[in-house]
PDB file of C-alpha atoms in Angstrom:
ATOM      1  CA  MET A   9      17.761  23.632  14.317  1.00  0.00           C
ATOM      2  CA  THR A  10      14.574  23.175  16.602  1.00  0.00           C
ATOM      3  CA  LYS A  11      12.623  20.205  15.386  1.00  0.00           C
ATOM      4  CA  VAL A  12       8.744  20.610  15.181  1.00  0.00           C
ATOM      5  CA  LEU A  13       7.961  17.147  15.270  1.00  0.00           C
ATOM      6  CA  THR A  14       9.876  14.539  16.920  1.00  0.00           C
ATOM      7  CA  VAL A  15       9.413  10.622  16.890  1.00  0.00           C
ATOM      8  CA  ASN A  16      12.048   9.309  19.412  1.00  0.00           C
ATOM      9  CA  HIS A  17      11.946   4.947  19.526  1.00  0.00           C
ATOM     10  CA  LEU A  18       8.234   4.972  18.516  1.00  0.00           C
ATOM     11  CA  SER A  19       7.077   1.089  18.685  1.00  0.00           C
ATOM     12  CA  GLY A  20       3.249   1.110  17.745  1.00  0.00           C
ATOM     13  CA  GLY A  21       0.431  -1.058  16.131  1.00  0.00           C
ATOM     14  CA  TYR A  22      -2.699  -2.375  17.099  1.00  0.00           C
ATOM     15  CA  SER A  23      -1.656  -5.329  18.564  1.00  0.00           C
ATOM     16  CA  ARG A  24       0.765  -5.873  21.653  1.00  0.00           C
ATOM     17  CA  GLN A  25       1.548  -9.156  19.923  1.00  0.00           C
ATOM     18  CA  HIS A  26       2.096  -7.916  16.558  1.00  0.00           C
ATOM     19  CA  PRO A  27       3.373  -4.535  17.082  1.00  0.00           C
ATOM     20  CA  VAL A  28       4.028  -2.884  12.638  1.00  0.00           C
ATOM     21  CA  LEU A  29       6.026   0.063  13.628  1.00  0.00           C
ATOM     22  CA  ASN A  30       9.124  -1.176  16.019  1.00  0.00           C
ATOM     23  CA  ASP A  31      11.821   1.257  17.672  1.00  0.00           C
ATOM     24  CA  ILE A  32      11.843   4.125  14.971  1.00  0.00           C
ATOM     25  CA  SER A  33      13.145   7.560  14.759  1.00  0.00           C
ATOM     26  CA  PHE A  34      12.609  10.832  12.800  1.00  0.00           C
ATOM     27  CA  ASP A  35      12.220  14.179  13.085  1.00  0.00           C
ATOM     28  CA  VAL A  36      11.730  17.018  10.964  1.00  0.00           C
ATOM     29  CA  LYS A  37      12.971  20.624  10.824  1.00  0.00           C
ATOM     30  CA  PRO A  38      10.861  24.172  10.389  1.00  0.00           C
ATOM     31  CA  GLY A  39      10.857  24.450   6.846  1.00  0.00           C
ATOM     32  CA  GLU A  40      11.796  20.888   5.809  1.00  0.00           C
ATOM     33  CA  LEU A  41      10.133  19.051   3.469  1.00  0.00           C
ATOM     34  CA  VAL A  42      10.496  15.240   4.399  1.00  0.00           C
ATOM     35  CA  GLY A  43       9.002  12.241   2.746  1.00  0.00           C
ATOM     36  CA  LEU A  44       8.109   8.439   3.997  1.00  0.00           C
ATOM     37  CA  VAL A  45       7.900   5.654   1.279  1.00  0.00           C
ATOM     38  CA  GLY A  46       7.908   2.052   1.056  1.00  0.00           C
ATOM     39  CA  LEU A  47       5.661  -0.747   0.563  1.00  0.00           C
ATOM     40  CA  ASN A  48       2.254  -1.187   0.812  1.00  0.00           C
ATOM     41  CA  GLY A  49       2.238  -2.053   5.047  1.00  0.00           C
ATOM     42  CA  ALA A  50       5.960  -1.010   5.765  1.00  0.00           C
ATOM     43  CA  GLY A  51       4.353   0.552   8.219  1.00  0.00           C
ATOM     44  CA  LYS A  52       3.903   4.760   6.774  1.00  0.00           C
ATOM     45  CA  SER A  53       0.085   4.975   7.549  1.00  0.00           C
ATOM     46  CA  THR A  54       0.432   3.809  11.202  1.00  0.00           C
ATOM     47  CA  THR A  55       3.417   6.580  11.749  1.00  0.00           C
ATOM     48  CA  ILE A  56       0.868   9.107  10.142  1.00  0.00           C
ATOM     49  CA  LYS A  57      -1.685   8.107  12.491  1.00  0.00           C
ATOM     50  CA  HIS A  58       0.967   8.148  15.855  1.00  0.00           C
ATOM     51  CA  ILE A  59       1.847  12.153  14.944  1.00  0.00           C
ATOM     52  CA  LEU A  60      -2.114  12.192  14.809  1.00  0.00           C
ATOM     53  CA  GLY A  61      -2.882  10.953  17.959  1.00  0.00           C
ATOM     54  CA  LEU A  62      -5.369   7.815  16.320  1.00  0.00           C
ATOM     55  CA  LEU A  63      -3.301   5.314  17.869  1.00  0.00           C
ATOM     56  CA  ASP A  64      -1.744   5.041  21.313  1.00  0.00           C
ATOM     57  CA  PRO A  65       2.181   4.078  21.348  1.00  0.00           C
ATOM     58  CA  PHE A  66       3.463   0.486  23.327  1.00  0.00           C
ATOM     59  CA  ASP A  67       6.647   2.526  23.681  1.00  0.00           C
ATOM     60  CA  GLY A  68       8.493   6.225  22.849  1.00  0.00           C
ATOM     61  CA  GLU A  69       6.535   9.473  22.321  1.00  0.00           C
ATOM     62  CA  ILE A  70       5.567  12.155  19.605  1.00  0.00           C
ATOM     63  CA  ARG A  71       6.795  15.672  20.453  1.00  0.00           C
ATOM     64  CA  VAL A  72       5.386  18.128  18.128  1.00  0.00           C
ATOM     65  CA  GLU A  73       6.702  21.647  19.529  1.00  0.00           C
ATOM     66  CA  GLY A  74       8.597  19.777  21.951  1.00  0.00           C
ATOM     67  CA  MET A  75       4.655  18.536  23.244  1.00  0.00           C
ATOM     68  CA  THR A  76       2.717  15.341  23.149  1.00  0.00           C
ATOM     69  CA  ILE A  77      -0.481  15.055  22.968  1.00  0.00           C
ATOM     70  CA  ARG A  78      -1.159  13.666  26.315  1.00  0.00           C
ATOM     71  CA  GLU A  79      -0.002  17.248  27.534  1.00  0.00           C
ATOM     72  CA  ASN A  80      -2.336  18.959  25.910  1.00  0.00           C
ATOM     73  CA  LEU A  81      -4.694  17.476  23.146  1.00  0.00           C
ATOM     74  CA  THR A  82      -6.038  21.176  22.299  1.00  0.00           C
ATOM     75  CA  GLY A  83      -2.524  22.467  21.571  1.00  0.00           C
ATOM     76  CA  TYR A  84      -1.555  19.120  20.351  1.00  0.00           C
ATOM     77  CA  ARG A  85      -3.431  19.623  17.169  1.00  0.00           C
ATOM     78  CA  GLN A  86      -4.189  22.556  16.259  1.00  0.00           C
ATOM     79  CA  LYS A  87       0.259  22.688  15.716  1.00  0.00           C
ATOM     80  CA  MET A  88      -1.089  20.331  12.476  1.00  0.00           C
ATOM     81  CA  ALA A  89      -3.104  19.941   9.561  1.00  0.00           C
ATOM     82  CA  TYR A  90      -3.806  16.583   8.180  1.00  0.00           C
ATOM     83  CA  VAL A  91      -4.291  15.761   3.843  1.00  0.00           C
ATOM     84  CA  PRO A  92      -5.403  12.090   4.004  1.00  0.00           C
ATOM     85  CA  GLU A  93      -5.038   9.981   0.852  1.00  0.00           C
ATOM     86  CA  MET A  94      -8.590   9.373   1.238  1.00  0.00           C
ATOM     87  CA  PRO A  95     -10.939  12.633   1.610  1.00  0.00           C
ATOM     88  CA  GLU A  96     -13.352  12.683   4.614  1.00  0.00           C
ATOM     89  CA  LEU A  97     -15.812  15.324   4.423  1.00  0.00           C
ATOM     90  CA  TYR A  98     -19.380  15.478   5.802  1.00  0.00           C
ATOM     91  CA  GLU A  99     -22.250  15.277   3.514  1.00  0.00           C
ATOM     92  CA  GLN A 100     -24.346  17.443   4.969  1.00  0.00           C
ATOM     93  CA  MET A 101     -22.216  21.043   4.542  1.00  0.00           C
ATOM     94  CA  THR A 102     -20.759  22.636   2.468  1.00  0.00           C
ATOM     95  CA  LEU A 103     -17.456  24.254   0.829  1.00  0.00           C
ATOM     96  CA  LYS A 104     -18.376  27.147   2.326  1.00  0.00           C
ATOM     97  CA  GLU A 105     -18.872  25.905   5.656  1.00  0.00           C
ATOM     98  CA  HIS A 106     -16.550  23.307   5.686  1.00  0.00           C
ATOM     99  CA  LEU A 107     -14.056  26.197   6.011  1.00  0.00           C
ATOM    100  CA  GLU A 108     -15.358  27.868   8.109  1.00  0.00           C
ATOM    101  CA  LEU A 109     -15.634  24.965  10.954  1.00  0.00           C
ATOM    102  CA  THR A 110     -11.753  25.079  10.341  1.00  0.00           C
ATOM    103  CA  ALA A 111     -11.163  28.014  10.997  1.00  0.00           C
ATOM    104  CA  MET A 112     -13.144  28.013  13.837  1.00  0.00           C
ATOM    105  CA  ALA A 113     -11.132  24.770  14.667  1.00  0.00           C
ATOM    106  CA  TYR A 114      -8.272  26.700  14.383  1.00  0.00           C
ATOM    107  CA  ASP A 115      -9.341  30.232  16.200  1.00  0.00           C
ATOM    108  CA  LEU A 116      -8.290  32.030  12.111  1.00  0.00           C
ATOM    109  CA  ASP A 117      -9.249  35.475  11.997  1.00  0.00           C
ATOM    110  CA  LYS A 118     -12.356  36.819   9.726  1.00  0.00           C
ATOM    111  CA  THR A 119      -9.315  39.069   7.975  1.00  0.00           C
ATOM    112  CA  SER A 120      -7.099  35.984   7.671  1.00  0.00           C
ATOM    113  CA  PHE A 121      -9.759  33.280   6.847  1.00  0.00           C
ATOM    114  CA  GLU A 122     -11.286  35.376   4.156  1.00  0.00           C
ATOM    115  CA  LYS A 123      -8.123  36.040   2.764  1.00  0.00           C
ATOM    116  CA  ARG A 124      -6.643  32.895   2.206  1.00  0.00           C
ATOM    117  CA  SER A 125      -9.860  30.850   1.370  1.00  0.00           C
ATOM    118  CA  LYS A 126     -10.977  33.630  -2.041  1.00  0.00           C
ATOM    119  CA  ARG A 127      -6.613  32.152  -2.553  1.00  0.00           C
ATOM    120  CA  LEU A 128      -7.842  28.915  -2.395  1.00  0.00           C
ATOM    121  CA  LEU A 129     -10.584  28.862  -4.229  1.00  0.00           C
ATOM    122  CA  ARG A 130      -8.832  30.436  -7.754  1.00  0.00           C
ATOM    123  CA  LEU A 131      -5.923  28.397  -6.825  1.00  0.00           C
ATOM    124  CA  PHE A 132      -8.224  25.016  -6.481  1.00  0.00           C
ATOM    125  CA  HIS A 133     -10.867  26.578  -9.387  1.00  0.00           C
ATOM    126  CA  LEU A 134     -14.081  26.292  -7.125  1.00  0.00           C
ATOM    127  CA  GLU A 135     -14.600  30.151  -6.213  1.00  0.00           C
ATOM    128  CA  LYS A 136     -17.991  29.428  -8.225  1.00  0.00           C
ATOM    129  CA  LYS A 137     -18.505  25.212  -5.971  1.00  0.00           C
ATOM    130  CA  LEU A 138     -19.272  27.511  -3.069  1.00  0.00           C
ATOM    131  CA  ASN A 139     -22.378  25.852  -1.916  1.00  0.00           C
ATOM    132  CA  TRP A 140     -21.640  22.284  -3.325  1.00  0.00           C
ATOM    133  CA  PHE A 141     -23.029  19.582  -0.955  1.00  0.00           C
ATOM    134  CA  PRO A 142     -19.705  16.771  -1.528  1.00  0.00           C
ATOM    135  CA  ILE A 143     -22.087  14.625  -2.806  1.00  0.00           C
ATOM    136  CA  HIS A 144     -21.793  16.421  -5.976  1.00  0.00           C
ATOM    137  CA  PHE A 145     -18.044  16.363  -5.307  1.00  0.00           C
ATOM    138  CA  SER A 146     -15.902  14.450  -7.933  1.00  0.00           C
ATOM    139  CA  LYS A 147     -13.453  12.339  -5.772  1.00  0.00           C
ATOM    140  CA  GLY A 148     -10.444  14.842  -6.987  1.00  0.00           C
ATOM    141  CA  MET A 149     -12.296  17.224  -6.080  1.00  0.00           C
ATOM    142  CA  ARG A 150     -12.809  16.490  -2.568  1.00  0.00           C
ATOM    143  CA  GLN A 151      -9.255  15.838  -2.433  1.00  0.00           C
ATOM    144  CA  LYS A 152      -9.258  19.618  -2.882  1.00  0.00           C
ATOM    145  CA  VAL A 153     -11.446  21.020  -0.340  1.00  0.00           C
ATOM    146  CA  MET A 154      -9.114  18.644   2.090  1.00  0.00           C
ATOM    147  CA  ILE A 155      -5.928  20.325   0.844  1.00  0.00           C
ATOM    148  CA  MET A 156      -8.297  23.910   0.742  1.00  0.00           C
ATOM    149  CA  CYS A 157      -8.837  23.220   4.697  1.00  0.00           C
ATOM    150  CA  ALA A 158      -4.829  22.238   5.953  1.00  0.00           C
ATOM    151  CA  PHE A 159      -3.451  25.344   4.300  1.00  0.00           C
ATOM    152  CA  LEU A 160      -6.030  27.793   4.862  1.00  0.00           C
ATOM    153  CA  VAL A 161      -4.978  27.638   8.851  1.00  0.00           C
ATOM    154  CA  ARG A 162      -0.958  27.806   8.428  1.00  0.00           C
ATOM    155  CA  PRO A 163       0.209  25.633  11.145  1.00  0.00           C
ATOM    156  CA  ASP A 164       4.146  24.691  11.838  1.00  0.00           C
ATOM    157  CA  LEU A 165       3.273  20.857  11.026  1.00  0.00           C
ATOM    158  CA  TYR A 166       1.621  19.276   7.583  1.00  0.00           C
ATOM    159  CA  ILE A 167       1.348  15.389   7.591  1.00  0.00           C
ATOM    160  CA  VAL A 168       0.137  14.656   3.358  1.00  0.00           C
ATOM    161  CA  ASP A 169      -0.582  11.520   3.164  1.00  0.00           C
ATOM    162  CA  GLU A 170      -0.678  10.584  -0.599  1.00  0.00           C
ATOM    163  CA  PRO A 171      -1.858  13.402  -2.211  1.00  0.00           C
ATOM    164  CA  PHE A 172      -2.217  12.700  -5.501  1.00  0.00           C
ATOM    165  CA  VAL A 173      -4.066  10.456  -5.976  1.00  0.00           C
ATOM    166  CA  GLY A 174      -7.463  11.970  -8.171  1.00  0.00           C
ATOM    167  CA  LEU A 175      -5.734  14.896  -8.710  1.00  0.00           C
ATOM    168  CA  ASP A 176      -5.606  16.825 -12.115  1.00  0.00           C
ATOM    169  CA  PRO A 177      -1.633  17.928 -13.325  1.00  0.00           C
ATOM    170  CA  LEU A 178      -3.730  21.128 -12.568  1.00  0.00           C
ATOM    171  CA  GLY A 179      -4.225  20.302  -8.638  1.00  0.00           C
ATOM    172  CA  ILE A 180      -1.162  18.648  -8.491  1.00  0.00           C
ATOM    173  CA  GLN A 181       1.006  20.748  -9.306  1.00  0.00           C
ATOM    174  CA  SER A 182      -0.984  23.606  -7.090  1.00  0.00           C
ATOM    175  CA  LEU A 183      -0.635  21.333  -3.608  1.00  0.00           C
ATOM    176  CA  LEU A 184       3.201  20.995  -4.135  1.00  0.00           C
ATOM    177  CA  ASP A 185       3.178  25.403  -5.567  1.00  0.00           C
ATOM    178  CA  LEU A 186       1.713  25.371  -1.830  1.00  0.00           C
ATOM    179  CA  MET A 187       4.054  23.287   0.384  1.00  0.00           C
ATOM    180  CA  VAL A 188       6.800  24.808  -1.323  1.00  0.00           C
ATOM    181  CA  GLU A 189       5.349  28.387  -0.210  1.00  0.00           C
ATOM    182  CA  MET A 190       4.170  26.986   3.550  1.00  0.00           C
ATOM    183  CA  LYS A 191       8.209  25.865   3.820  1.00  0.00           C
ATOM    184  CA  LYS A 192       9.757  28.758   3.100  1.00  0.00           C
ATOM    185  CA  GLU A 193       7.374  30.575   5.588  1.00  0.00           C
ATOM    186  CA  GLY A 194       9.334  27.879   7.316  1.00  0.00           C
ATOM    187  CA  ALA A 195       5.801  24.528   8.243  1.00  0.00           C
ATOM    188  CA  ALA A 196       7.354  21.467   8.243  1.00  0.00           C
ATOM    189  CA  ILE A 197       5.937  18.953   6.923  1.00  0.00           C
ATOM    190  CA  LEU A 198       5.422  15.211   6.202  1.00  0.00           C
ATOM    191  CA  MET A 199       5.054  13.271   2.811  1.00  0.00           C
ATOM    192  CA  SER A 200       3.771   9.728   2.501  1.00  0.00           C
ATOM    193  CA  THR A 201       4.306   9.222  -1.530  1.00  0.00           C
ATOM    194  CA  HIS A 202       4.688   6.220  -4.520  1.00  0.00           C
ATOM    195  CA  ILE A 203       4.937   8.851  -6.144  1.00  0.00           C
ATOM    196  CA  LEU A 204       9.362   8.699  -6.031  1.00  0.00           C
ATOM    197  CA  SER A 205       9.762  11.079  -8.652  1.00  0.00           C
ATOM    198  CA  THR A 206       8.230  14.334  -8.200  1.00  0.00           C
ATOM    199  CA  ALA A 207       9.494  13.341  -3.503  1.00  0.00           C
ATOM    200  CA  GLU A 208      13.075  12.844  -5.177  1.00  0.00           C
ATOM    201  CA  GLN A 209      12.042  16.132  -6.659  1.00  0.00           C
ATOM    202  CA  TYR A 210      11.008  18.037  -3.842  1.00  0.00           C
ATOM    203  CA  CYS A 211      11.345  16.808  -0.555  1.00  0.00           C
ATOM    204  CA  ASP A 212      14.438  18.239   1.219  1.00  0.00           C
ATOM    205  CA  ARG A 213      14.991  14.318   3.275  1.00  0.00           C
ATOM    206  CA  PHE A 214      14.233  10.613   2.812  1.00  0.00           C
ATOM    207  CA  ILE A 215      12.903   8.006   5.498  1.00  0.00           C
ATOM    208  CA  ILE A 216      12.310   4.767   3.597  1.00  0.00           C
ATOM    209  CA  LEU A 217      10.206   2.182   5.638  1.00  0.00           C
ATOM    210  CA  HIS A 218      10.513  -1.441   6.003  1.00  0.00           C
ATOM    211  CA  GLU A 219       8.888  -4.212   7.941  1.00  0.00           C
ATOM    212  CA  GLY A 220       7.912  -1.993  10.096  1.00  0.00           C
ATOM    213  CA  LYS A 221      11.545  -0.453  10.400  1.00  0.00           C
ATOM    214  CA  ILE A 222      13.055   2.256   9.286  1.00  0.00           C
ATOM    215  CA  VAL A 223      16.368   1.197   6.384  1.00  0.00           C
ATOM    216  CA  VAL A 224      18.168   3.935   5.622  1.00  0.00           C
ATOM    217  CA  GLN A 225      16.858   8.018   6.073  1.00  0.00           C
ATOM    218  CA  GLY A 226      18.466  10.550   4.669  1.00  0.00           C
ATOM    219  CA  THR A 227      19.366  13.467   2.302  1.00  0.00           C
ATOM    220  CA  LEU A 228      18.864  11.720  -1.167  1.00  0.00           C
ATOM    221  CA  ASP A 229      22.595  12.166  -1.647  1.00  0.00           C
ATOM    222  CA  GLU A 230      23.176  10.539   1.812  1.00  0.00           C
ATOM    223  CA  ILE A 231      21.429   7.566   0.428  1.00  0.00           C
ATOM    224  CA  ARG A 232      22.936   7.085  -2.117  1.00  0.00           C
ATOM    225  CA  ALA A 233      26.327   6.715  -0.596  1.00  0.00           C
ATOM    226  CA  ARG A 234      25.069   4.236   1.395  1.00  0.00           C
ATOM    227  CA  TYR A 235      23.278   2.434  -0.512  1.00  0.00           C
ATOM    228  CA  GLY A 236      27.662   2.897  -2.739  1.00  0.00           C
ATOM    229  CA  ASP A 237      26.142   5.067  -6.478  1.00  0.00           C
ATOM    230  CA  PRO A 238      26.261   8.084  -6.374  1.00  0.00           C
ATOM    231  CA  ASN A 239      24.349   8.820  -9.339  1.00  0.00           C
ATOM    232  CA  ALA A 240      21.818   5.874  -8.314  1.00  0.00           C
ATOM    233  CA  SER A 241      17.102   7.603  -8.201  1.00  0.00           C
ATOM    234  CA  LEU A 242      14.362   7.093  -5.397  1.00  0.00           C
ATOM    235  CA  GLN A 243      13.488   4.361  -7.450  1.00  0.00           C
ATOM    236  CA  ASN A 244      15.714   3.104  -7.592  1.00  0.00           C
ATOM    237  CA  ILE A 245      16.449   2.668  -4.019  1.00  0.00           C
ATOM    238  CA  TYR A 246      13.200   2.196  -3.280  1.00  0.00           C
ATOM    239  CA  LEU A 247      13.254  -1.160  -5.457  1.00  0.00           C
ATOM    240  CA  ALA A 248      16.455  -2.382  -3.534  1.00  0.00           C
ATOM    241  CA  VAL A 249      14.884  -2.244  -0.379  1.00  0.00           C
ATOM    242  CA  ALA A 250      11.484  -4.186  -1.110  1.00  0.00           C
ATOM    243  CA  ARG A 251      13.110  -6.633  -2.715  1.00  0.00           C
ATOM    244  CA  GLY A 252      14.988  -7.177   0.759  1.00  0.00           C
ATOM    245  CA  GLU A 253      18.769  -5.673  -1.156  1.00  0.00           C
ATOM    246  CA  THR A 254      19.876  -3.792   2.465  1.00  0.00           C
ATOM    247  CA  LYS A 255      22.887  -5.053   3.282  1.00  0.00           C
ATOM    248  CA  TRP A 256      24.171  -1.560   1.653  1.00  0.00           C
ATOM    249  CA  PHE A 257      21.947  -0.067   5.075  1.00  0.00           C
ATOM    250  CA  SER A 258      23.569  -2.682   7.420  1.00  0.00           C
TER     251      SER A 258
END
């Protein structure tokens, strides 16, 4: 099967003397939601920054739909959408203008823009906030704007970083429903999260990072088999890794 995202032997971070990531490799295929799991400081955000092109790898390479960011900067970035943990909006632009700017950046046609934006506004109950500026938005509303911008463009790859922080239960379910829908349409999704019960329910595979290395990856059943307990929850396995109990995965 074609791989939308391929990370090959990636080492990186902020200093070559003290790399955060050490030789990690994984992929995400079309129609697949992969959970990126690990403690704070395990390397999840650094991995995401490398995929987005915000950091240059020390070694290895990252490809999206077969291309690296150096080969085609615009094409590479247009293949993905990003939902950050902390929403970043332009304070002088309304909600409507954020959506319009996103559509322009991804060359989205007017008909698709109007149809998709109308649905997203209704889904997140922001129809009456189109002319509001971010200063009037709560943290959850700001997060919903970021989610709407990402799902407006329907790229091949979604990078979703701790997306549930600040969202109300209805917003969380709306986001989950959108991810399921995009999966069915063939999108690949990499999601970093600490909400393990939700990840266990929705993710197809998992990558468990610890101290900059991939300790184990695979479906939950595959990871359970290596862990040695067919009934273990993702929470159980995560805690074992966090405590340094990794002999099962060697």
